Tab-separated table of C-alpha atoms and ligand atoms in Angstrom:
chain	number	residue	atom	x	y	z
A	123	UNK	CA	-0.060	0.143	-0.126
A	124	UNK	CA	1.619	3.389	-0.693
A	125	UNK	CA	0.495	6.867	-0.024
A	126	UNK	CA	-2.142	7.436	-2.491
A	127	UNK	CA	-3.655	3.956	-1.804
A	128	UNK	CA	-4.180	4.714	1.808
A	129	UNK	CA	-5.828	8.060	1.038
A	130	UNK	CA	-8.575	6.681	-0.622
A	131	UNK	CA	-9.403	4.393	2.326
A	132	UNK	CA	-9.931	7.849	4.057
A	133	UNK	CA	-11.121	8.823	7.442
A	134	UNK	CA	-11.637	4.876	8.766
A	135	UNK	CA	-7.733	5.067	8.030
A	136	UNK	CA	-7.188	8.081	9.940
A	137	UNK	CA	-8.944	6.995	12.773
A	138	UNK	CA	-7.402	4.191	12.860
A	139	UNK	CA	-4.252	6.348	13.023
A	140	UNK	CA	-5.682	8.621	15.414
A	141	UNK	CA	-6.510	6.226	18.276
A	142	UNK	CA	-3.212	4.527	17.845
A	143	UNK	CA	-1.508	8.041	19.089
A	144	UNK	CA	-4.287	8.376	21.593
A	145	UNK	CA	-5.199	11.816	19.789
A	146	UNK	CA	-9.279	10.677	20.684
A	147	UNK	CA	-8.286	12.188	24.451
A	148	UNK	CA	-7.388	15.543	22.431
A	149	UNK	CA	-10.063	17.728	23.536
A	150	UNK	CA	-10.002	21.475	22.979
A	151	UNK	CA	-10.956	23.709	25.839
A	152	UNK	CA	-10.495	27.590	25.777
A	153	UNK	CA	-7.454	28.687	27.250
A	154	UNK	CA	-6.471	31.725	28.820
A	155	UNK	CA	-2.858	32.208	26.992
A	156	UNK	CA	-1.738	34.576	24.475
A	157	UNK	CA	-2.978	33.666	20.735
A	158	UNK	CA	-1.280	34.496	18.041
A	159	UNK	CA	1.586	36.719	17.737
A	160	UNK	CA	1.870	39.768	16.555
A	161	UNK	CA	3.677	42.066	18.918
A	162	UNK	CA	7.315	42.015	17.817
A	163	UNK	CA	10.216	42.544	19.872
A	164	UNK	CA	11.726	46.048	20.305
A	165	UNK	CA	13.811	46.266	17.076
A	166	UNK	CA	17.326	45.801	17.826
A	167	UNK	CA	20.440	45.289	15.471
A	168	UNK	CA	21.513	42.890	18.448
A	169	UNK	CA	19.685	39.834	19.085
A	170	UNK	CA	20.332	37.284	21.042
A	171	UNK	CA	19.239	33.847	20.791
A	172	UNK	CA	19.260	30.937	23.399
A	173	UNK	CA	18.574	27.214	21.952
A	174	UNK	CA	16.769	25.030	25.347
A	175	UNK	CA	14.359	23.192	26.170
A	176	UNK	CA	10.644	24.533	25.898
A	177	UNK	CA	7.322	23.659	27.237
A	178	UNK	CA	4.528	24.641	24.500
A	179	UNK	CA	1.086	24.423	25.987
A	180	UNK	CA	-1.373	23.808	22.625
A	181	UNK	CA	-4.233	22.903	25.274
A	182	UNK	CA	-4.700	23.153	28.931
A	183	UNK	CA	-4.982	18.820	28.660
A	184	UNK	CA	-2.283	19.031	25.356
A	185	UNK	CA	1.780	20.098	26.985
A	186	UNK	CA	4.360	18.921	24.506
A	187	UNK	CA	8.363	19.692	25.758
A	188	UNK	CA	10.596	20.500	22.583
A	189	UNK	CA	13.529	22.636	21.803
A	190	UNK	CA	12.781	26.105	21.316
A	191	UNK	CA	14.443	29.676	20.803
A	192	UNK	CA	14.031	31.834	24.204
A	193	UNK	CA	11.852	29.900	25.863
A	194	UNK	CA	9.034	29.585	23.520
A	195	UNK	CA	8.233	28.054	20.301
A	196	UNK	CA	7.604	29.817	17.756
A	197	UNK	CA	10.472	31.578	18.839
A	198	UNK	CA	10.059	35.649	18.734
A	199	UNK	CA	9.557	37.293	15.463
A	200	UNK	CA	12.510	39.225	14.814
A	201	UNK	CA	12.409	42.309	12.941
A	202	UNK	CA	15.240	43.429	11.209
A	203	UNK	CA	15.903	46.394	8.427
A	204	UNK	CA	16.985	45.464	4.779
A	205	UNK	CA	20.475	46.201	4.713
A	206	UNK	CA	21.533	47.482	8.224
A	207	UNK	CA	24.216	44.987	9.820
A	208	UNK	CA	22.978	42.395	12.447
A	209	UNK	CA	24.826	40.774	14.936
A	210	UNK	CA	22.891	37.398	16.300
A	211	UNK	CA	24.576	36.293	19.366
A	212	UNK	CA	22.966	32.419	19.945
A	213	UNK	CA	23.657	30.354	23.087
A	214	UNK	CA	23.349	26.814	22.765
A	215	UNK	CA	22.194	25.405	26.153
A	216	UNK	CA	21.592	21.553	24.476
A	217	UNK	CA	24.013	18.794	24.558
A	218	UNK	CA	24.028	18.875	21.033
A	219	UNK	CA	25.862	21.426	18.021
A	220	UNK	CA	23.178	23.630	15.942
A	221	UNK	CA	22.938	25.315	13.484
A	222	UNK	CA	20.570	28.073	12.761
A	223	UNK	CA	19.804	28.609	8.987
A	224	UNK	CA	17.826	32.072	8.058
A	225	UNK	CA	16.083	30.895	5.417
A	226	UNK	CA	15.151	33.056	2.065
A	227	UNK	CA	18.138	35.406	3.037
A	228	UNK	CA	20.744	36.694	0.479
A	229	UNK	CA	23.830	36.428	2.695
A	230	UNK	CA	27.264	34.044	2.668
A	231	UNK	CA	27.229	30.014	2.908
A	232	UNK	CA	29.809	31.143	6.426
A	233	UNK	CA	26.531	32.702	8.132
A	234	UNK	CA	23.703	30.975	5.962
A	235	UNK	CA	23.823	28.160	9.633
A	236	UNK	CA	24.375	25.164	7.096
A	237	UNK	CA	26.762	21.803	7.873
A	238	UNK	CA	26.721	21.514	4.328
A	239	UNK	CA	28.088	24.705	3.125
A	240	UNK	CA	31.068	24.675	5.776
A	241	UNK	CA	29.199	27.450	8.442
A	242	UNK	CA	30.906	26.554	11.803
A	243	UNK	CA	28.105	24.628	14.371
A	244	UNK	CA	26.954	26.711	17.739
A	245	UNK	CA	28.964	23.649	19.643
A	246	UNK	CA	26.868	22.193	22.387
A	247	UNK	CA	26.983	23.995	25.755
A	248	UNK	CA	28.519	27.261	23.363
A	249	UNK	CA	27.793	30.388	21.658
A	250	UNK	CA	28.183	31.324	18.296
A	251	UNK	CA	28.032	35.177	17.343
A	252	UNK	CA	25.935	35.116	12.787
A	253	UNK	CA	26.953	38.404	11.792
A	254	UNK	CA	25.204	39.404	8.201
A	255	UNK	CA	23.564	42.180	6.220
A	256	UNK	CA	19.701	41.072	6.014
A	257	UNK	CA	17.962	41.196	2.685
A	258	UNK	CA	15.869	40.980	0.715
A	259	UNK	CA	13.039	42.749	2.409
A	260	UNK	CA	10.093	40.594	3.597
A	261	UNK	CA	8.866	37.800	4.789
A	262	UNK	CA	11.780	35.150	5.958
A	263	UNK	CA	12.720	32.260	9.217
A	264	UNK	CA	14.674	30.977	11.038
A	265	UNK	CA	14.927	27.664	11.909
A	266	UNK	CA	17.310	24.893	12.759
A	267	UNK	CA	19.192	22.857	9.749
A	268	UNK	CA	20.600	20.219	12.210
A	269	UNK	CA	20.444	16.742	10.402
A	270	UNK	CA	17.835	14.656	12.125
A	271	UNK	CA	17.955	11.293	10.539
A	272	UNK	CA	15.785	8.538	12.503
A	273	UNK	CA	15.470	10.714	15.842
A	274	UNK	CA	12.395	13.171	15.501
A	275	UNK	CA	13.753	14.879	18.452
A	276	UNK	CA	16.367	16.924	16.691
A	277	UNK	CA	16.356	19.623	13.426
A	278	UNK	CA	13.025	21.362	11.905
A	279	UNK	CA	11.129	18.429	13.931
A	280	UNK	CA	12.101	20.712	17.244
A	281	UNK	CA	9.739	23.900	18.172
A	282	UNK	CA	12.898	25.358	16.838
A	283	UNK	CA	11.666	28.126	14.114
A	284	UNK	CA	10.451	31.865	13.735
A	285	UNK	CA	9.623	34.567	11.577
A	286	UNK	CA	11.549	36.912	10.593
A	287	UNK	CA	10.774	40.063	8.908
A	288	UNK	CA	12.755	42.581	7.359
A	289	UNK	CA	11.368	45.668	6.848
A	290	UNK	CA	11.871	46.784	3.285
A	291	UNK	CA	12.891	50.916	2.909
A	292	UNK	CA	9.164	51.587	1.801
A	293	UNK	CA	5.798	50.670	3.294
A	294	UNK	CA	4.843	47.068	0.884
A	295	UNK	CA	1.260	48.028	1.424
A	296	UNK	CA	-1.921	49.968	3.476
A	297	UNK	CA	-3.193	47.752	6.214
A	298	UNK	CA	-4.611	48.089	9.860
A	299	UNK	CA	-3.471	44.611	11.582
A	300	UNK	CA	-0.744	42.211	10.824
A	301	UNK	CA	-0.358	38.431	12.305
A	302	UNK	CA	2.170	36.440	11.912
A	303	UNK	CA	0.428	32.455	12.057
A	304	UNK	CA	3.119	29.433	11.834
A	305	UNK	CA	1.090	26.323	10.776
A	306	UNK	CA	2.644	23.563	12.834
A	307	UNK	CA	2.352	19.424	13.704
A	308	UNK	CA	4.131	18.140	16.725
A	309	UNK	CA	4.966	14.951	18.214
A	310	UNK	CA	5.903	12.959	14.721
A	311	UNK	CA	6.049	9.070	14.421
A	312	UNK	CA	7.216	6.677	11.817
A	313	UNK	CA	4.638	5.465	9.493
A	314	UNK	CA	4.630	3.405	6.735
A	315	UNK	CA	1.089	4.037	5.826
A	316	UNK	CA	1.010	8.110	5.431
A	317	UNK	CA	-2.245	9.650	5.663
A	318	UNK	CA	-1.140	12.097	3.006
A	319	UNK	CA	-3.320	15.367	2.895
A	320	UNK	CA	-0.968	17.400	1.273
A	321	UNK	CA	-1.985	20.418	-1.304
A	322	UNK	CA	-0.739	18.519	-3.835
A	323	UNK	CA	-2.994	16.363	-4.233
A	324	UNK	CA	-4.729	17.646	-7.381
A	325	UNK	CA	-6.101	14.425	-9.284
A	326	UNK	CA	-6.233	16.261	-12.662
A	327	UNK	CA	-2.955	17.795	-12.803
A	328	UNK	CA	-1.372	16.428	-15.592
A	329	UNK	CA	1.716	13.924	-14.825
A	330	UNK	CA	4.309	15.132	-16.985
A	331	UNK	CA	6.972	13.149	-15.307
A	332	UNK	CA	4.715	10.171	-14.637
A	333	UNK	CA	7.352	6.971	-15.312
A	334	UNK	CA	5.692	4.172	-18.021
A	335	UNK	CA	6.499	1.975	-15.166
A	336	UNK	CA	5.741	2.777	-11.847
A	337	UNK	CA	8.244	1.233	-9.029
A	338	UNK	CA	5.956	-0.981	-7.283
A	339	UNK	CA	8.594	-1.778	-4.331
A	340	UNK	CA	6.946	-1.646	-0.418
A	341	UNK	CA	7.207	1.689	0.288
A	342	UNK	CA	9.469	1.997	3.320
A	343	UNK	CA	9.275	4.489	6.846
A	344	UNK	CA	7.573	7.859	6.019
A	345	UNK	CA	7.465	10.118	9.614
A	346	UNK	CA	3.504	11.543	10.441
A	347	UNK	CA	1.984	13.588	12.818
A	348	UNK	CA	-1.900	14.235	13.766
A	349	UNK	CA	-1.136	17.362	16.466
A	350	UNK	CA	-1.559	20.345	15.203
A	351	UNK	CA	-1.325	24.072	16.274
A	352	UNK	CA	-0.937	27.663	14.670
A	353	UNK	CA	1.521	29.025	16.612
A	354	UNK	CA	1.389	27.444	19.509
A	355	UNK	CA	-1.653	27.267	19.855
A	356	UNK	CA	-4.756	24.355	19.029
A	357	UNK	CA	-7.981	25.931	17.369
A	358	UNK	CA	-10.144	26.834	20.759
A	359	UNK	CA	-6.935	27.257	22.530
A	360	UNK	CA	-5.617	30.565	23.395
A	361	UNK	CA	-6.717	33.749	22.698
A	362	UNK	CA	-9.317	34.483	19.071
A	363	UNK	CA	-7.898	37.294	16.522
A	364	UNK	CA	-9.688	40.034	17.518
A	365	UNK	CA	-10.444	42.124	14.492
A	366	UNK	CA	-13.439	44.652	13.386
A	367	UNK	CA	-15.378	45.852	10.559
A	368	UNK	CA	-13.830	47.489	7.528
A	369	UNK	CA	-9.933	46.758	8.859
A	370	UNK	CA	-7.871	45.269	6.240
A	371	UNK	CA	-5.789	42.538	8.384
A	372	UNK	CA	-2.293	41.401	6.910
A	373	UNK	CA	-1.659	37.796	7.775
A	374	UNK	CA	1.836	36.724	7.371
A	375	UNK	CA	1.567	32.491	6.767
A	376	UNK	CA	4.490	30.050	7.121
A	377	UNK	CA	4.473	26.551	6.889
A	378	UNK	CA	7.061	25.561	9.966
A	379	UNK	CA	6.198	21.791	9.628
A	380	UNK	CA	9.049	19.415	8.941
A	381	UNK	CA	6.390	16.884	7.641
A	382	UNK	CA	4.064	18.182	4.998
A	383	UNK	CA	2.470	20.693	2.796
A	384	UNK	CA	-0.611	22.522	4.215
A	385	UNK	CA	-3.785	24.194	3.032
A	386	UNK	CA	-5.208	26.837	4.969
A	387	UNK	CA	-9.019	28.509	4.570
A	388	UNK	CA	-10.862	31.418	6.335
A	389	UNK	CA	-14.591	30.886	6.571
A	390	UNK	CA	-16.738	33.789	4.769
A	391	UNK	CA	-13.426	35.698	4.147
A	392	UNK	CA	-11.156	35.548	0.526
A	393	UNK	CA	-7.533	36.271	0.568
A	394	UNK	CA	-5.448	38.985	-1.585
A	395	UNK	CA	-2.558	37.234	-2.028
A	396	UNK	CA	0.532	40.450	-2.097
A	397	UNK	CA	3.366	37.886	-1.220
A	398	UNK	CA	4.767	34.436	-1.782
A	399	UNK	CA	8.233	33.864	0.088
A	400	UNK	CA	8.182	37.411	1.164
A	401	UNK	CA	8.565	38.641	-2.062
A	402	UNK	CA	5.464	40.925	-3.576
A	403	UNK	CA	3.852	39.134	-6.842
A	404	UNK	CA	2.966	41.200	-9.855
A	405	UNK	CA	-0.743	39.992	-9.586
A	406	UNK	CA	-2.431	40.054	-5.890
A	407	UNK	CA	-4.998	38.030	-7.048
A	408	UNK	CA	-7.994	36.706	-4.134
A	409	UNK	CA	-8.363	33.306	-3.314
A	410	UNK	CA	-10.313	31.204	-1.303
A	411	UNK	CA	-7.587	28.888	-0.124
A	412	UNK	CA	-3.991	28.803	0.463
A	413	UNK	CA	-1.693	26.576	0.207
A	414	UNK	CA	1.940	26.344	1.503
A	415	UNK	CA	4.496	23.646	1.088
A	416	UNK	CA	6.960	22.970	4.197
A	417	UNK	CA	9.024	26.199	4.325
A	418	UNK	CA	6.825	28.475	1.873
A	419	UNK	CA	5.718	31.897	2.931
A	420	UNK	CA	2.518	33.557	1.997
A	421	UNK	CA	1.498	37.081	2.468
A	422	UNK	CA	-2.130	37.833	2.433
A	423	UNK	CA	-4.324	41.056	3.307
A	424	UNK	CA	-8.545	40.287	4.561
A	425	UNK	CA	-11.160	42.354	3.801
A	426	UNK	CA	-13.012	42.142	7.169
A	427	UNK	CA	-16.503	42.702	5.318
A	428	UNK	CA	-18.439	39.702	6.949
A	429	UNK	CA	-18.767	39.942	10.892
A	430	UNK	CA	-19.407	37.368	12.403
A	431	UNK	CA	-17.032	34.445	13.931
A	432	UNK	CA	-15.016	32.258	11.927
A	433	UNK	CA	-12.548	29.631	11.896
A	434	UNK	CA	-9.352	30.142	10.013
A	435	UNK	CA	-7.776	26.931	9.399
A	436	UNK	CA	-6.879	23.541	7.312
A	437	UNK	CA	-10.003	22.876	4.765
A	438	UNK	CA	-9.589	19.007	5.713
A	439	UNK	CA	-11.903	18.673	8.671
A	440	UNK	CA	-9.727	15.858	10.488
A	441	UNK	CA	-6.292	18.600	10.921
A	442	UNK	CA	-8.558	21.449	11.313
A	443	UNK	CA	-10.241	19.351	14.520
A	444	UNK	CA	-6.810	17.818	15.526
A	445	UNK	CA	-5.523	21.263	15.947
A	446	UNK	CA	-4.781	23.453	13.035
A	447	UNK	CA	-7.039	26.450	12.880
A	448	UNK	CA	-7.451	29.376	15.060
A	449	UNK	CA	-10.831	31.574	15.807
A	450	UNK	CA	-11.336	34.733	14.402
A	451	UNK	CA	-13.523	37.316	16.217
A	452	UNK	CA	-15.027	40.547	15.079
A	453	UNK	CA	-15.872	43.212	17.911
A	454	UNK	CA	-19.750	42.564	19.544
A	455	UNK	CA	-20.107	39.421	17.603
A	456	UNK	CA	-21.114	36.718	20.225
A	457	UNK	CA	-22.121	33.775	17.533
A	458	UNK	CA	-20.600	30.876	17.841
A	459	UNK	CA	-17.330	30.405	16.289
A	460	UNK	CA	-18.363	29.259	11.629
A	461	UNK	CA	-16.520	27.386	9.234
A	462	UNK	CA	-17.337	27.499	5.874
A	463	UNK	CA	-16.011	25.036	3.460
A	464	UNK	CA	-13.903	26.388	0.655
A	465	UNK	CA	-15.689	25.593	-2.705
A	466	UNK	CA	-12.320	25.585	-4.121
A	467	UNK	CA	-8.995	23.911	-3.221
A	468	UNK	CA	-7.105	24.900	-6.007
A	469	UNK	CA	-3.883	26.756	-5.542
A	470	UNK	CA	-2.102	27.535	-8.943
A	471	UNK	CA	1.119	30.015	-8.520
A	472	UNK	CA	1.040	31.211	-12.312
A	473	UNK	CA	-2.489	33.458	-10.902
A	474	UNK	CA	-0.306	35.423	-9.174
A	475	UNK	CA	2.269	35.967	-11.596
A	476	UNK	CA	2.386	38.283	-15.477
A	477	UNK	CA	0.574	36.666	-17.682
A	478	UNK	CA	2.227	35.098	-20.478
A	479	UNK	CA	1.223	36.754	-24.111
A	480	UNK	CA	0.871	33.634	-26.088
A	481	UNK	CA	1.616	31.038	-24.393
A	482	UNK	CA	-0.143	27.723	-24.933
A	483	UNK	CA	0.611	25.085	-22.284
A	484	UNK	CA	1.399	21.299	-24.059
A	485	UNK	CA	-1.310	18.926	-24.014
A	486	UNK	CA	-0.374	15.832	-22.121
A	487	UNK	CA	-1.687	12.277	-23.494
A	488	UNK	CA	-1.807	10.756	-20.386
A	489	UNK	CA	-3.589	7.475	-21.891
A	490	UNK	CA	-0.728	7.123	-23.531
A	491	UNK	CA	1.478	7.561	-20.887
A	492	UNK	CA	-1.115	4.842	-18.681
A	493	UNK	CA	-0.442	2.080	-22.083
A	494	UNK	CA	2.812	2.511	-22.924
A	495	UNK	CA	5.452	-0.270	-21.096
A	496	UNK	CA	8.239	2.018	-23.031
A	497	UNK	CA	9.917	4.945	-21.091
A	498	UNK	CA	7.740	7.931	-21.461
A	499	UNK	CA	8.710	10.116	-24.453
A	500	UNK	CA	11.231	12.866	-23.167
A	501	UNK	CA	9.300	16.378	-23.483
A	502	UNK	CA	11.054	18.901	-24.685
A	503	UNK	CA	13.288	21.281	-21.994
A	504	UNK	CA	11.258	24.222	-22.070
A	505	UNK	CA	13.366	26.508	-24.026
A	506	UNK	CA	14.152	29.880	-22.105
A	507	UNK	CA	13.873	33.142	-23.576
A	508	UNK	CA	16.597	34.693	-21.115
A	509	UNK	CA	19.601	32.393	-22.834
A	510	UNK	CA	19.599	30.833	-18.964
A	511	UNK	CA	21.597	27.623	-19.288
A	512	UNK	CA	19.247	24.536	-18.334
A	513	UNK	CA	20.676	21.990	-15.812
A	514	UNK	CA	18.448	19.745	-15.261
A	515	UNK	CA	17.219	17.540	-12.030
A	516	UNK	CA	15.236	14.498	-11.989
A	517	UNK	CA	14.016	13.600	-8.513
A	518	UNK	CA	13.530	9.406	-7.820
A	519	UNK	CA	12.550	7.652	-5.020
A	520	UNK	CA	13.947	4.199	-3.797
A	521	UNK	CA	11.112	2.883	-1.330
A	522	UNK	CA	13.072	1.412	1.580
A	523	UNK	CA	10.397	-1.241	2.033
A	524	UNK	CA	9.515	-2.031	5.813
A	525	UNK	CA	11.299	-0.797	8.538
A	526	UNK	CA	13.694	1.520	6.735
A	527	UNK	CA	13.455	5.059	5.349
A	528	UNK	CA	13.145	6.154	1.739
A	529	UNK	CA	15.837	7.190	-0.313
A	530	UNK	CA	16.408	9.609	-2.558
A	531	UNK	CA	18.182	10.183	-5.717
A	532	UNK	CA	19.208	13.167	-8.229
A	533	UNK	CA	20.214	12.672	-11.197
A	534	UNK	CA	20.052	8.839	-10.166
A	535	UNK	CA	22.737	9.431	-7.910
A	536	UNK	CA	22.951	9.954	-3.913
A	537	UNK	CA	24.303	12.946	-2.268
A	538	UNK	CA	27.326	14.540	-1.900
A	539	UNK	CA	27.267	15.391	-5.957
A	540	UNK	CA	30.958	16.735	-6.185
A	541	UNK	CA	31.450	19.046	-8.679
A	542	UNK	CA	27.978	17.958	-10.263
A	543	UNK	CA	26.488	21.549	-9.625
A	544	UNK	CA	28.744	23.962	-10.758
A	545	UNK	CA	27.747	27.773	-11.050
A	546	UNK	CA	29.220	30.521	-13.162
A	547	UNK	CA	29.389	33.712	-11.839
A	548	UNK	CA	26.741	35.985	-13.568
A	549	UNK	CA	25.295	33.255	-15.732
A	550	UNK	CA	21.517	33.173	-15.632
A	551	UNK	CA	20.506	29.720	-15.231
A	552	UNK	CA	16.998	27.469	-15.269
A	553	UNK	CA	16.828	24.389	-13.223
A	554	UNK	CA	14.085	22.382	-14.880
A	555	UNK	CA	13.133	20.051	-11.912
A	556	UNK	CA	11.431	16.681	-12.797
A	557	UNK	CA	9.598	14.908	-9.690
A	558	UNK	CA	9.290	11.158	-10.557
A	559	UNK	CA	8.278	10.555	-7.459
A	560	UNK	CA	4.424	9.610	-5.453
A	561	UNK	CA	5.028	12.806	-3.480
A	562	UNK	CA	4.644	16.221	-3.803
A	563	UNK	CA	8.072	17.921	-2.527
A	564	UNK	CA	8.677	21.634	-1.614
A	565	UNK	CA	12.085	22.433	-2.949
A	566	UNK	CA	13.953	25.074	-1.529
A	567	UNK	CA	17.738	26.606	-2.792
A	568	UNK	CA	19.582	28.743	-0.229
A	569	UNK	CA	21.101	32.056	-0.674
A	570	UNK	CA	19.653	32.711	-3.635
A	571	UNK	CA	16.087	33.382	-5.327
A	572	UNK	CA	13.821	31.857	-7.792
A	573	UNK	CA	11.862	33.234	-10.548
A	574	UNK	CA	9.129	30.621	-11.807
A	575	UNK	CA	8.991	30.217	-15.222
A	576	UNK	CA	6.966	27.493	-15.658
A	577	UNK	CA	5.211	24.772	-13.720
A	578	UNK	CA	3.762	21.685	-15.174
A	579	UNK	CA	3.870	22.729	-18.639
A	580	UNK	CA	2.137	26.536	-17.528
A	581	UNK	CA	4.818	29.222	-18.377
A	582	UNK	CA	4.583	32.424	-15.778
A	583	UNK	CA	7.141	35.010	-14.921
A	584	UNK	CA	7.036	37.835	-12.033
A	585	UNK	CA	6.734	35.492	-9.432
A	586	UNK	CA	10.404	35.143	-7.140
A	587	UNK	CA	10.385	32.463	-4.443
A	588	UNK	CA	13.263	30.495	-2.430
A	589	UNK	CA	10.769	27.348	-2.037
A	590	UNK	CA	8.768	25.988	-4.874
A	591	UNK	CA	6.267	22.662	-4.684
A	592	UNK	CA	6.898	20.559	-7.402
A	593	UNK	CA	3.252	18.089	-7.751
A	594	UNK	CA	3.944	14.349	-7.911
A	595	UNK	CA	4.946	13.487	-11.055
A	596	UNK	CA	5.028	17.092	-12.082
A	597	UNK	CA	7.552	19.440	-14.091
A	598	UNK	CA	8.530	22.765	-12.980
A	599	UNK	CA	11.009	25.440	-14.059
A	600	UNK	CA	12.959	28.122	-12.342
A	601	UNK	CA	15.867	31.004	-13.071
A	602	UNK	CA	18.101	32.552	-11.230
A	603	UNK	CA	21.305	34.753	-11.643
A	604	UNK	CA	24.427	33.256	-10.276
A	605	UNK	CA	25.681	36.220	-7.993
A	606	UNK	CA	26.201	34.359	-4.479
A	607	UNK	CA	29.481	32.677	-4.403
A	608	UNK	CA	30.267	29.913	-1.790
A	609	UNK	CA	28.485	26.747	-1.078
A	610	UNK	CA	24.586	26.360	-1.771
A	611	UNK	CA	22.429	24.144	-0.553
A	612	UNK	CA	19.771	22.675	-2.594
A	613	UNK	CA	16.923	19.984	-0.982
A	614	UNK	CA	13.601	19.083	-0.061
A	615	UNK	CA	12.186	20.793	2.677
A	616	UNK	CA	10.962	17.639	4.291
A	617	UNK	CA	13.384	16.485	6.591
A	618	UNK	CA	13.169	13.086	5.992
A	619	UNK	CA	13.506	13.569	2.521
A	620	UNK	CA	16.293	16.038	2.716
A	621	UNK	CA	18.010	13.586	5.485
A	622	UNK	CA	17.933	10.633	3.324
A	623	UNK	CA	19.565	11.796	-0.115
A	624	UNK	CA	17.183	14.796	-1.566
A	625	UNK	CA	20.106	17.236	-1.273
A	626	UNK	CA	22.925	18.710	-3.700
A	627	UNK	CA	25.485	20.722	-3.121
A	628	UNK	CA	25.531	23.662	-5.652
A	629	UNK	CA	29.326	25.392	-5.677
A	630	UNK	CA	31.314	27.982	-7.594
A	631	UNK	CA	33.460	27.463	-10.196
B	195	CU	CU1	10.580	15.690	-0.283
């Protein structure tokens, strides 16, 4: 049974898994503790981060122990000024070396917080200062970049994550309130039967990279969770988000999961997406549902024009009821919070880009792919009008079988990729990302920003991202200019995938 077969079993399979984890005992009660973080600490050029054990109270009867920053998880929202140098003193009060990665920053590898890029570790019971000049402006984040492998109490499985907001020189838009909301899951466990409710499950999507013959070897271990929160509170616990009619509220969303892509919707309201991965989009389109791969950010404005009490949360009932949500309350409204299932779960990056004149998406003849035993016809790499040099990256999964993790290859080889991906300063590159696995993967490149130019045959431009979800059996193309010399890690942002081979190191010639 693979992930998709299990999905077809639906709620029963989920309930069985849930009872195994005693999630049924979880009762959400309103609590007096603080709600979503919206008040950052005072802006300062010198920041101290202390890595130490923390207690997270998701709900009064659901208290977790993990590792976090400055006594909380998520850690404090750090405000930095674009171009203003900052010194972050990291104190590690744990028994293991740590790395603090600055996700979405254009900074040197020596301070990027990544072992593979030769950033020095923050030693156990020691400290290290990261000094850099924050850029570009927008919603970024910081998190542990330690390898976890089979240890589900390491790396991004822990509470070591938080927002960084890099303030731009000019104001990004008019809004009355802002909230930083991190989507999270907790207490991960191994499973061979993934309850897959990813945001990449569009059965009608073209599958240009679907192999003619699928690998049917038994699936290995995956990591899953069935306990969720937004920031540090499960739905119904903690304070609601309080608004008044007529306000324009800016939400900064982050999917801080180590495990899965997620969706989010707000009953009775639409999101106007103004930035993806912190970068303003050319077309701030209105959508009902947001989708965030692990590591991705979405900034969206909501007009508070539908007084009442509403639930902001995952559109999947099981996920929302297991904690992934928060109540949004208009002033002077005393109704029960209402959930409305969004009419559409569709998510399409190209909605937010410049339309591409004369572009026609290629037609995929799926029946011929299913019926043929030969390899699918190799489709031409989309031509780059920018003259970018193409680099093909083919991703495949090697099923691990019972009791072992699945492993991943890039272009048929496992990590490291010594001298395979070599960049020349100043050259424009196109990465053609070919996902030949049965799962959507949030692919991230450090220290660079990508322009999305094609997703499953649909061209676009102007969408700048550092993480792109390539749908299962799907293909995406991104372009970037090699202007950040130094080692650069490329990887899937799902921790177990990265740890078991889904990564490659880029270097400059
Ligand atoms: Cu992955």
